[in-house]
Amino acid sequence: MEASGKSRLTAEQEAEIAALRDQRAETARPVAPGLEEILYKPLPVLDHGFVRVIDYMGTDDAVVQAARVSYGRGTKRVQEDRGLINYLLRHWHTTPFEMAEIKLHVKLPIFVARQWIRHRMASVNEYSARYSVLDREFYIPEPNHLAAQSASNRQGRGDILEGAEAEEVLNLLRNDSMQAYDHYALMLNEGDGDARREDRQGLARELARMNLPLNFYTQWYWKADLHNFMGFLRLRADPHAQYEIRAYADVMIDILKRWVPVTHEAFLEHRMGAAQLSATAVKAIRRMIDGESVTAETSGLTKREWVELCAVLERDA
């Protein structure tokens, strides 16, 4: 749902991307062919957002070379590289994955950015509304993502809003955002046309911006190493993560696959598709394997832990 007819990119950004993709440079460094295909291109997220790969350093080779240098062995065959990367992730080794890095240009709603920045493991440079005027671009959820507060989870969503209630909420979000931007532009007293008055100086940009709600879009450059990149994805691509940040994480998982396909495969196996169990949960599973009928009351687990274990084992709690 568009708040305006504007492109996700400015004309200047589109021209810059075209110029960058026209450039070709020879290099002796390993490159990721899949990532080269999308380099600089905006990958759409939500209604106005995107993720762009700006630069990267290292591939799967960088991981295995870093791991093997610690005991004086060089690179081996592809199958051995796959086994090593799986071993490293399975046993939670981190340093070899810090040897590859990636830099992204991300356009995202401010409330998503405030969640994202909690991952304090990257270099970030954000668009400054102190120096520049923000565009009239704000996030409005699609109706199928407009949900009530969950009754059982303070951080989650419940049933989807429908009918007149959903329409009222959408109208409030849209109208409030439009009005907030109108007032922002009025306070700035910048630009051409009827909105500008020669008898007014206008409020400083660093003050006028405080009137804008959290669904307005910001942009930043975000650079992280592969280890922390996967740490972000493990949390934010999880089904329990908020939909809006998960939408970005889903795009980034595809970027991971294009960048380091072997590591991506191991990441899905040992992080996204795996489960971490407590010592008590492991004991309960051993008792089940031995044929004992283990219940919530006899498992030694709390009620919540028991429900989580049953979900992992795909059995009724």
mmCIF file of C-alpha atoms in Angstrom:
data_model
loop_
_atom_site.group_PDB
_atom_site.id
_atom_site.type_symbol
_atom_site.label_atom_id
_atom_site.label_comp_id
_atom_site.label_asym_id
_atom_site.label_seq_id
_atom_site.Cartn_x
_atom_site.Cartn_y
_atom_site.Cartn_z
ATOM 1 C CA MET A 1 0.000 0.000 0.000
ATOM 2 C CA GLU A 2 1.733 3.124 -1.212
ATOM 3 C CA ALA A 3 1.627 6.374 0.723
ATOM 4 C CA SER A 4 2.619 8.189 -2.438
ATOM 5 C CA GLY A 5 3.470 7.448 -6.043
ATOM 6 C CA LYS A 6 7.214 7.748 -5.500
ATOM 7 C CA SER A 7 9.745 5.073 -6.328
ATOM 8 C CA ARG A 8 11.589 3.291 -3.545
ATOM 9 C CA LEU A 9 14.718 5.030 -4.874
ATOM 10 C CA THR A 10 15.409 8.601 -5.813
ATOM 11 C CA ALA A 11 16.380 9.426 -9.376
ATOM 12 C CA GLU A 12 19.920 10.090 -8.154
ATOM 13 C CA GLN A 13 20.114 6.679 -6.500
ATOM 14 C CA GLU A 14 18.819 4.927 -9.612
ATOM 15 C CA ALA A 15 21.414 6.710 -11.759
ATOM 16 C CA GLU A 16 24.140 5.783 -9.285
ATOM 17 C CA ILE A 17 23.111 2.107 -9.367
ATOM 18 C CA ALA A 18 23.099 2.055 -13.163
ATOM 19 C CA ALA A 19 26.576 3.601 -13.256
ATOM 20 C CA LEU A 20 27.939 1.182 -10.653
ATOM 21 C CA ARG A 21 26.554 -1.873 -12.429
ATOM 22 C CA ASP A 22 28.079 -0.700 -15.709
ATOM 23 C CA GLN A 23 31.524 -0.738 -14.134
ATOM 24 C CA ARG A 24 33.697 -3.832 -14.396
ATOM 25 C CA ALA A 25 36.948 -4.429 -12.542
ATOM 26 C CA GLU A 26 39.365 -7.331 -12.675
ATOM 27 C CA THR A 27 40.290 -8.827 -9.319
ATOM 28 C CA ALA A 28 42.373 -11.691 -7.981
ATOM 29 C CA ARG A 29 40.092 -11.974 -4.953
ATOM 30 C CA PRO A 30 37.412 -14.706 -4.665
ATOM 31 C CA VAL A 31 33.951 -13.437 -5.576
ATOM 32 C CA ALA A 32 30.447 -14.794 -4.964
ATOM 33 C CA PRO A 33 28.752 -15.152 -8.390
ATOM 34 C CA GLY A 34 25.267 -15.179 -6.882
ATOM 35 C CA LEU A 35 25.931 -11.971 -5.004
ATOM 36 C CA GLU A 36 27.476 -10.304 -8.031
ATOM 37 C CA GLU A 37 24.139 -10.785 -9.840
ATOM 38 C CA ILE A 38 22.298 -8.556 -7.373
ATOM 39 C CA LEU A 39 25.115 -6.207 -6.355
ATOM 40 C CA TYR A 40 23.754 -2.639 -5.868
ATOM 41 C CA LYS A 41 20.209 -3.696 -6.855
ATOM 42 C CA PRO A 42 17.373 -2.828 -4.424
ATOM 43 C CA LEU A 43 15.464 -5.880 -3.168
ATOM 44 C CA PRO A 44 11.956 -4.675 -2.191
ATOM 45 C CA VAL A 45 10.711 -5.087 1.376
ATOM 46 C CA LEU A 46 7.348 -3.893 2.776
ATOM 47 C CA ASP A 47 5.713 -0.970 0.921
ATOM 48 C CA HIS A 48 8.635 1.451 0.459
ATOM 49 C CA GLY A 49 11.630 -0.398 1.888
ATOM 50 C CA PHE A 50 14.528 -2.277 0.337
ATOM 51 C CA VAL A 51 17.837 -3.993 0.999
ATOM 52 C CA ARG A 52 20.842 -3.462 -1.299
ATOM 53 C CA VAL A 53 24.195 -5.210 -1.167
ATOM 54 C CA ILE A 54 26.791 -2.454 -1.506
ATOM 55 C CA ASP A 55 29.997 -4.408 -0.934
ATOM 56 C CA TYR A 56 31.343 -7.624 0.537
ATOM 57 C CA MET A 57 34.635 -9.267 1.452
ATOM 58 C CA GLY A 58 35.261 -13.002 1.508
ATOM 59 C CA THR A 59 33.276 -16.107 0.594
ATOM 60 C CA ASP A 60 32.995 -19.629 2.013
ATOM 61 C CA ASP A 61 36.712 -19.935 1.215
ATOM 62 C CA ALA A 62 37.536 -17.211 3.745
ATOM 63 C CA VAL A 63 35.882 -19.260 6.494
ATOM 64 C CA VAL A 64 37.729 -22.503 5.821
ATOM 65 C CA GLN A 65 41.054 -20.769 5.245
ATOM 66 C CA ALA A 66 40.762 -18.959 8.581
ATOM 67 C CA ALA A 67 39.857 -22.201 10.352
ATOM 68 C CA ARG A 68 42.711 -24.206 8.835
ATOM 69 C CA VAL A 69 45.431 -21.611 9.322
ATOM 70 C CA SER A 70 45.126 -22.154 13.067
ATOM 71 C CA TYR A 71 46.672 -25.591 12.654
ATOM 72 C CA GLY A 72 48.786 -25.023 9.573
ATOM 73 C CA ARG A 73 46.819 -26.690 6.786
ATOM 74 C CA GLY A 74 45.779 -25.178 3.478
ATOM 75 C CA THR A 75 42.536 -25.407 1.559
ATOM 76 C CA LYS A 76 41.072 -28.833 0.725
ATOM 77 C CA ARG A 77 38.382 -30.222 -1.523
ATOM 78 C CA VAL A 78 34.869 -28.766 -1.660
ATOM 79 C CA GLN A 79 33.331 -31.696 0.206
ATOM 80 C CA GLU A 80 35.878 -31.336 2.994
ATOM 81 C CA ASP A 81 35.171 -27.598 3.120
ATOM 82 C CA ARG A 82 31.473 -28.365 3.554
ATOM 83 C CA GLY A 83 32.215 -30.760 6.381
ATOM 84 C CA LEU A 84 34.463 -28.240 8.107
ATOM 85 C CA ILE A 85 31.914 -25.412 7.899
ATOM 86 C CA ASN A 86 29.234 -27.715 9.296
ATOM 87 C CA TYR A 87 31.580 -28.719 12.104
ATOM 88 C CA LEU A 88 32.334 -25.098 12.943
ATOM 89 C CA LEU A 89 28.661 -24.120 13.157
ATOM 90 C CA ARG A 90 27.653 -27.309 14.934
ATOM 91 C CA HIS A 91 30.192 -26.650 17.679
ATOM 92 C CA TRP A 92 29.573 -22.881 17.853
ATOM 93 C CA HIS A 93 32.996 -21.777 16.614
ATOM 94 C CA THR A 94 32.766 -18.098 15.712
ATOM 95 C CA THR A 95 36.107 -16.574 14.736
ATOM 96 C CA PRO A 96 36.383 -18.107 11.217
ATOM 97 C CA PHE A 97 33.018 -16.561 10.319
ATOM 98 C CA GLU A 98 34.285 -13.136 11.354
ATOM 99 C CA MET A 99 36.701 -13.197 8.409
ATOM 100 C CA ALA A 100 33.990 -12.377 5.841
ATOM 101 C CA GLU A 101 32.016 -9.115 5.850
ATOM 102 C CA ILE A 102 29.090 -7.554 4.013
ATOM 103 C CA LYS A 103 27.758 -3.996 3.692
ATOM 104 C CA LEU A 104 24.073 -3.311 3.074
ATOM 105 C CA HIS A 105 22.052 -0.207 2.233
ATOM 106 C CA VAL A 106 18.698 -0.603 3.988
ATOM 107 C CA LYS A 107 15.563 1.515 3.800
ATOM 108 C CA LEU A 108 13.226 0.692 6.676
ATOM 109 C CA PRO A 109 10.561 2.145 8.989
ATOM 110 C CA ILE A 110 11.971 3.877 12.046
ATOM 111 C CA PHE A 111 10.321 1.450 14.487
ATOM 112 C CA VAL A 112 11.995 -1.463 12.663
ATOM 113 C CA ALA A 113 15.319 0.378 12.790
ATOM 114 C CA ARG A 114 14.967 0.749 16.559
ATOM 115 C CA GLN A 115 14.570 -3.025 16.913
ATOM 116 C CA TRP A 116 17.388 -3.694 14.454
ATOM 117 C CA ILE A 117 19.886 -1.431 16.223
ATOM 118 C CA ARG A 118 19.592 -3.573 19.355
ATOM 119 C CA HIS A 119 21.973 -5.952 17.589
ATOM 120 C CA ARG A 120 25.034 -4.047 18.716
ATOM 121 C CA MET A 121 27.532 -5.776 16.482
ATOM 122 C CA ALA A 122 27.660 -3.769 13.247
ATOM 123 C CA SER A 123 28.907 -0.472 11.887
ATOM 124 C CA VAL A 124 25.940 1.783 11.109
ATOM 125 C CA ASN A 125 25.633 5.162 9.399
ATOM 126 C CA GLU A 126 22.056 6.449 9.261
ATOM 127 C CA TYR A 127 20.363 9.092 7.136
ATOM 128 C CA SER A 128 20.269 12.296 9.174
ATOM 129 C CA ALA A 129 17.046 14.288 9.431
ATOM 130 C CA ARG A 130 19.131 17.040 11.022
ATOM 131 C CA TYR A 131 20.717 17.766 7.648
ATOM 132 C CA SER A 132 18.112 16.539 5.145
ATOM 133 C CA VAL A 133 14.340 16.633 4.783
ATOM 134 C CA LEU A 134 12.623 13.272 5.045
ATOM 135 C CA ASP A 135 10.396 12.112 2.193
ATOM 136 C CA ARG A 136 6.660 11.649 2.563
ATOM 137 C CA GLU A 137 7.042 7.885 2.886
ATOM 138 C CA PHE A 138 5.577 5.884 5.715
ATOM 139 C CA TYR A 139 4.690 2.260 6.358
ATOM 140 C CA ILE A 140 1.058 1.146 6.326
ATOM 141 C CA PRO A 141 0.535 -2.584 7.045
ATOM 142 C CA GLU A 142 -1.248 -4.796 4.574
ATOM 143 C CA PRO A 143 -4.683 -5.833 5.955
ATOM 144 C CA ASN A 144 -3.521 -9.415 6.531
ATOM 145 C CA HIS A 145 -0.837 -8.108 8.929
ATOM 146 C CA LEU A 146 -3.198 -5.901 10.898
ATOM 147 C CA ALA A 147 -3.709 -7.864 14.100
ATOM 148 C CA ALA A 148 -4.929 -7.343 17.649
ATOM 149 C CA GLN A 149 -2.708 -7.673 20.713
ATOM 150 C CA SER A 150 -2.079 -11.287 21.681
ATOM 151 C CA ALA A 151 -3.801 -12.328 24.895
ATOM 152 C CA SER A 152 -0.956 -14.690 25.835
ATOM 153 C CA ASN A 153 2.147 -12.870 24.563
ATOM 154 C CA ARG A 154 2.851 -9.274 25.481
ATOM 155 C CA GLN A 155 5.206 -8.929 22.502
ATOM 156 C CA GLY A 156 3.015 -10.672 19.923
ATOM 157 C CA ARG A 157 -0.059 -10.364 17.758
ATOM 158 C CA GLY A 158 -3.371 -12.157 18.000
ATOM 159 C CA ASP A 159 -6.309 -12.433 15.638
ATOM 160 C CA ILE A 160 -6.403 -10.434 12.405
ATOM 161 C CA LEU A 161 -8.639 -7.368 12.525
ATOM 162 C CA GLU A 162 -11.456 -7.447 9.999
ATOM 163 C CA GLY A 163 -14.226 -5.358 8.523
ATOM 164 C CA ALA A 164 -15.024 -1.909 9.856
ATOM 165 C CA GLU A 165 -12.479 -2.126 12.686
ATOM 166 C CA ALA A 166 -9.636 -2.884 10.277
ATOM 167 C CA GLU A 167 -10.699 -0.090 7.927
ATOM 168 C CA GLU A 168 -10.865 2.378 10.818
ATOM 169 C CA VAL A 169 -7.342 1.487 11.980
ATOM 170 C CA LEU A 170 -5.928 1.763 8.453
ATOM 171 C CA ASN A 171 -7.578 5.155 7.989
ATOM 172 C CA LEU A 172 -6.215 6.382 11.320
ATOM 173 C CA LEU A 173 -2.694 5.246 10.456
ATOM 174 C CA ARG A 174 -2.814 6.785 7.004
ATOM 175 C CA ASN A 175 -4.482 10.062 7.995
ATOM 176 C CA ASP A 176 -2.299 10.595 11.072
ATOM 177 C CA SER A 177 0.850 10.008 9.016
ATOM 178 C CA MET A 178 -0.249 12.382 6.262
ATOM 179 C CA GLN A 179 -1.177 15.073 8.771
ATOM 180 C CA ALA A 180 2.080 14.651 10.677
ATOM 181 C CA TYR A 181 4.066 15.125 7.471
ATOM 182 C CA ASP A 182 1.965 18.142 6.473
ATOM 183 C CA HIS A 183 2.756 19.760 9.817
ATOM 184 C CA TYR A 184 6.433 18.762 9.479
ATOM 185 C CA ALA A 185 6.599 20.483 6.083
ATOM 186 C CA LEU A 186 4.746 23.514 7.437
ATOM 187 C CA MET A 187 7.158 23.890 10.347
ATOM 188 C CA LEU A 188 10.161 23.576 8.017
ATOM 189 C CA ASN A 189 8.759 26.233 5.641
ATOM 190 C CA GLU A 190 10.991 24.830 2.882
ATOM 191 C CA GLY A 191 10.406 24.115 -0.784
ATOM 192 C CA ASP A 192 8.344 25.895 -3.396
ATOM 193 C CA GLY A 193 4.671 26.642 -3.804
ATOM 194 C CA ASP A 194 1.874 27.849 -1.559
ATOM 195 C CA ALA A 195 3.213 26.062 1.517
ATOM 196 C CA ARG A 196 6.210 28.387 1.727
ATOM 197 C CA ARG A 197 5.801 31.793 3.361
ATOM 198 C CA GLU A 198 8.438 34.467 2.931
ATOM 199 C CA ASP A 199 7.643 36.021 6.308
ATOM 200 C CA ARG A 200 8.592 32.842 8.212
ATOM 201 C CA GLN A 201 12.044 31.398 8.882
ATOM 202 C CA GLY A 202 10.837 27.904 9.576
ATOM 203 C CA LEU A 203 11.781 25.566 12.392
ATOM 204 C CA ALA A 204 15.202 23.868 12.413
ATOM 205 C CA ARG A 205 15.171 20.432 10.786
ATOM 206 C CA GLU A 206 16.555 18.800 13.924
ATOM 207 C CA LEU A 207 13.464 20.012 15.821
ATOM 208 C CA ALA A 208 10.790 19.602 13.145
ATOM 209 C CA ARG A 209 11.600 15.897 12.766
ATOM 210 C CA MET A 210 10.352 15.094 16.276
ATOM 211 C CA ASN A 211 6.775 15.463 15.033
ATOM 212 C CA LEU A 212 7.032 12.435 12.725
ATOM 213 C CA PRO A 213 5.763 9.017 13.906
ATOM 214 C CA LEU A 214 7.778 5.808 13.968
ATOM 215 C CA ASN A 215 6.300 4.406 10.748
ATOM 216 C CA PHE A 216 8.222 6.931 8.616
ATOM 217 C CA TYR A 217 11.149 5.551 6.666
ATOM 218 C CA THR A 218 14.809 6.045 7.396
ATOM 219 C CA GLN A 219 17.876 4.658 5.611
ATOM 220 C CA TRP A 220 21.280 3.433 6.674
ATOM 221 C CA TYR A 221 24.435 1.663 5.635
ATOM 222 C CA TRP A 222 24.910 -1.437 7.802
ATOM 223 C CA LYS A 223 28.155 -3.447 7.793
ATOM 224 C CA ALA A 224 28.629 -6.706 9.703
ATOM 225 C CA ASP A 225 30.810 -9.783 9.618
ATOM 226 C CA LEU A 226 29.346 -13.160 8.677
ATOM 227 C CA HIS A 227 29.175 -14.420 12.268
ATOM 228 C CA ASN A 228 27.076 -11.476 13.431
ATOM 229 C CA PHE A 229 25.065 -11.474 10.200
ATOM 230 C CA MET A 230 23.950 -15.023 11.009
ATOM 231 C CA GLY A 231 23.307 -14.053 14.629
ATOM 232 C CA PHE A 232 20.901 -11.376 13.417
ATOM 233 C CA LEU A 233 19.139 -13.824 11.089
ATOM 234 C CA ARG A 234 18.821 -16.529 13.744
ATOM 235 C CA LEU A 235 16.711 -14.163 15.848
ATOM 236 C CA ARG A 236 14.937 -12.020 13.278
ATOM 237 C CA ALA A 237 14.050 -14.712 10.717
ATOM 238 C CA ASP A 238 12.468 -16.773 13.467
ATOM 239 C CA PRO A 239 8.665 -17.203 13.146
ATOM 240 C CA HIS A 240 8.233 -15.503 16.537
ATOM 241 C CA ALA A 241 9.954 -12.294 15.388
ATOM 242 C CA GLN A 242 7.821 -9.272 14.500
ATOM 243 C CA TYR A 243 6.630 -9.561 10.909
ATOM 244 C CA GLU A 244 8.083 -6.256 9.716
ATOM 245 C CA ILE A 245 11.675 -7.017 10.736
ATOM 246 C CA ARG A 246 11.237 -10.649 9.685
ATOM 247 C CA ALA A 247 10.407 -9.432 6.179
ATOM 248 C CA TYR A 248 13.891 -7.900 6.009
ATOM 249 C CA ALA A 249 15.510 -11.000 7.514
ATOM 250 C CA ASP A 250 13.856 -13.215 4.896
ATOM 251 C CA VAL A 251 15.438 -11.156 2.118
ATOM 252 C CA MET A 252 18.771 -11.279 3.933
ATOM 253 C CA ILE A 253 18.662 -15.087 4.156
ATOM 254 C CA ASP A 254 18.527 -15.166 0.360
ATOM 255 C CA ILE A 255 21.494 -12.774 0.322
ATOM 256 C CA LEU A 256 23.330 -15.181 2.648
ATOM 257 C CA LYS A 257 22.641 -18.043 0.218
ATOM 258 C CA ARG A 258 24.017 -16.042 -2.712
ATOM 259 C CA TRP A 259 27.058 -14.932 -0.726
ATOM 260 C CA VAL A 260 28.161 -18.100 1.087
ATOM 261 C CA PRO A 261 26.045 -21.036 -0.150
ATOM 262 C CA VAL A 262 27.840 -23.701 1.891
ATOM 263 C CA THR A 263 27.614 -21.647 5.087
ATOM 264 C CA HIS A 264 23.959 -20.911 4.291
ATOM 265 C CA GLU A 265 23.245 -24.638 4.057
ATOM 266 C CA ALA A 266 24.977 -25.283 7.381
ATOM 267 C CA PHE A 267 23.214 -22.284 8.965
ATOM 268 C CA LEU A 268 19.787 -23.703 8.111
ATOM 269 C CA GLU A 269 20.823 -27.092 9.468
ATOM 270 C CA HIS A 270 22.514 -26.058 12.715
ATOM 271 C CA ARG A 271 20.830 -22.752 13.580
ATOM 272 C CA MET A 272 17.434 -22.188 11.949
ATOM 273 C CA GLY A 273 16.368 -25.838 11.880
ATOM 274 C CA ALA A 274 17.985 -26.868 15.152
ATOM 275 C CA ALA A 275 16.789 -26.661 18.752
ATOM 276 C CA GLN A 276 18.669 -25.934 21.949
ATOM 277 C CA LEU A 277 17.676 -28.163 24.866
ATOM 278 C CA SER A 278 18.355 -27.812 28.573
ATOM 279 C CA ALA A 279 20.024 -30.615 30.520
ATOM 280 C CA THR A 280 16.670 -31.473 32.123
ATOM 281 C CA ALA A 281 14.983 -31.642 28.711
ATOM 282 C CA VAL A 282 17.689 -33.994 27.426
ATOM 283 C CA LYS A 283 17.120 -36.263 30.452
ATOM 284 C CA ALA A 284 13.391 -36.273 29.750
ATOM 285 C CA ILE A 285 13.992 -37.289 26.123
ATOM 286 C CA ARG A 286 16.325 -40.092 27.221
ATOM 287 C CA ARG A 287 13.590 -41.391 29.522
ATOM 288 C CA MET A 288 11.123 -41.301 26.606
ATOM 289 C CA ILE A 289 13.565 -43.249 24.417
ATOM 290 C CA ASP A 290 13.872 -45.848 27.173
ATOM 291 C CA GLY A 291 10.117 -46.328 26.986
ATOM 292 C CA GLU A 292 9.053 -44.351 30.051
ATOM 293 C CA SER A 293 5.827 -42.330 29.869
ATOM 294 C CA VAL A 294 7.008 -38.820 30.705
ATOM 295 C CA THR A 295 4.426 -36.150 31.535
ATOM 296 C CA ALA A 296 4.605 -32.450 32.294
ATOM 297 C CA GLU A 297 4.381 -33.277 36.004
ATOM 298 C CA THR A 298 7.174 -35.889 35.967
ATOM 299 C CA SER A 299 9.490 -34.214 33.431
ATOM 300 C CA GLY A 300 11.139 -31.829 35.888
ATOM 301 C CA LEU A 301 10.396 -28.942 33.493
ATOM 302 C CA THR A 302 8.276 -25.856 34.043
ATOM 303 C CA LYS A 303 4.957 -25.717 32.207
ATOM 304 C CA ARG A 304 6.369 -23.374 29.566
ATOM 305 C CA GLU A 305 9.510 -25.478 29.118
ATOM 306 C CA TRP A 306 7.361 -28.589 28.681
ATOM 307 C CA VAL A 307 5.218 -26.901 26.036
ATOM 308 C CA GLU A 308 8.356 -25.787 24.186
ATOM 309 C CA LEU A 309 9.846 -29.294 24.319
ATOM 310 C CA CYS A 310 6.633 -30.830 23.006
ATOM 311 C CA ALA A 311 6.639 -28.322 20.162
ATOM 312 C CA VAL A 312 10.200 -29.364 19.218
ATOM 313 C CA LEU A 313 9.184 -33.048 19.340
ATOM 314 C CA GLU A 314 5.931 -32.321 17.479
ATOM 315 C CA ARG A 315 3.782 -33.983 20.138
ATOM 316 C CA ASP A 316 0.793 -32.794 22.137
ATOM 317 C CA ALA A 317 1.541 -31.037 25.395
#
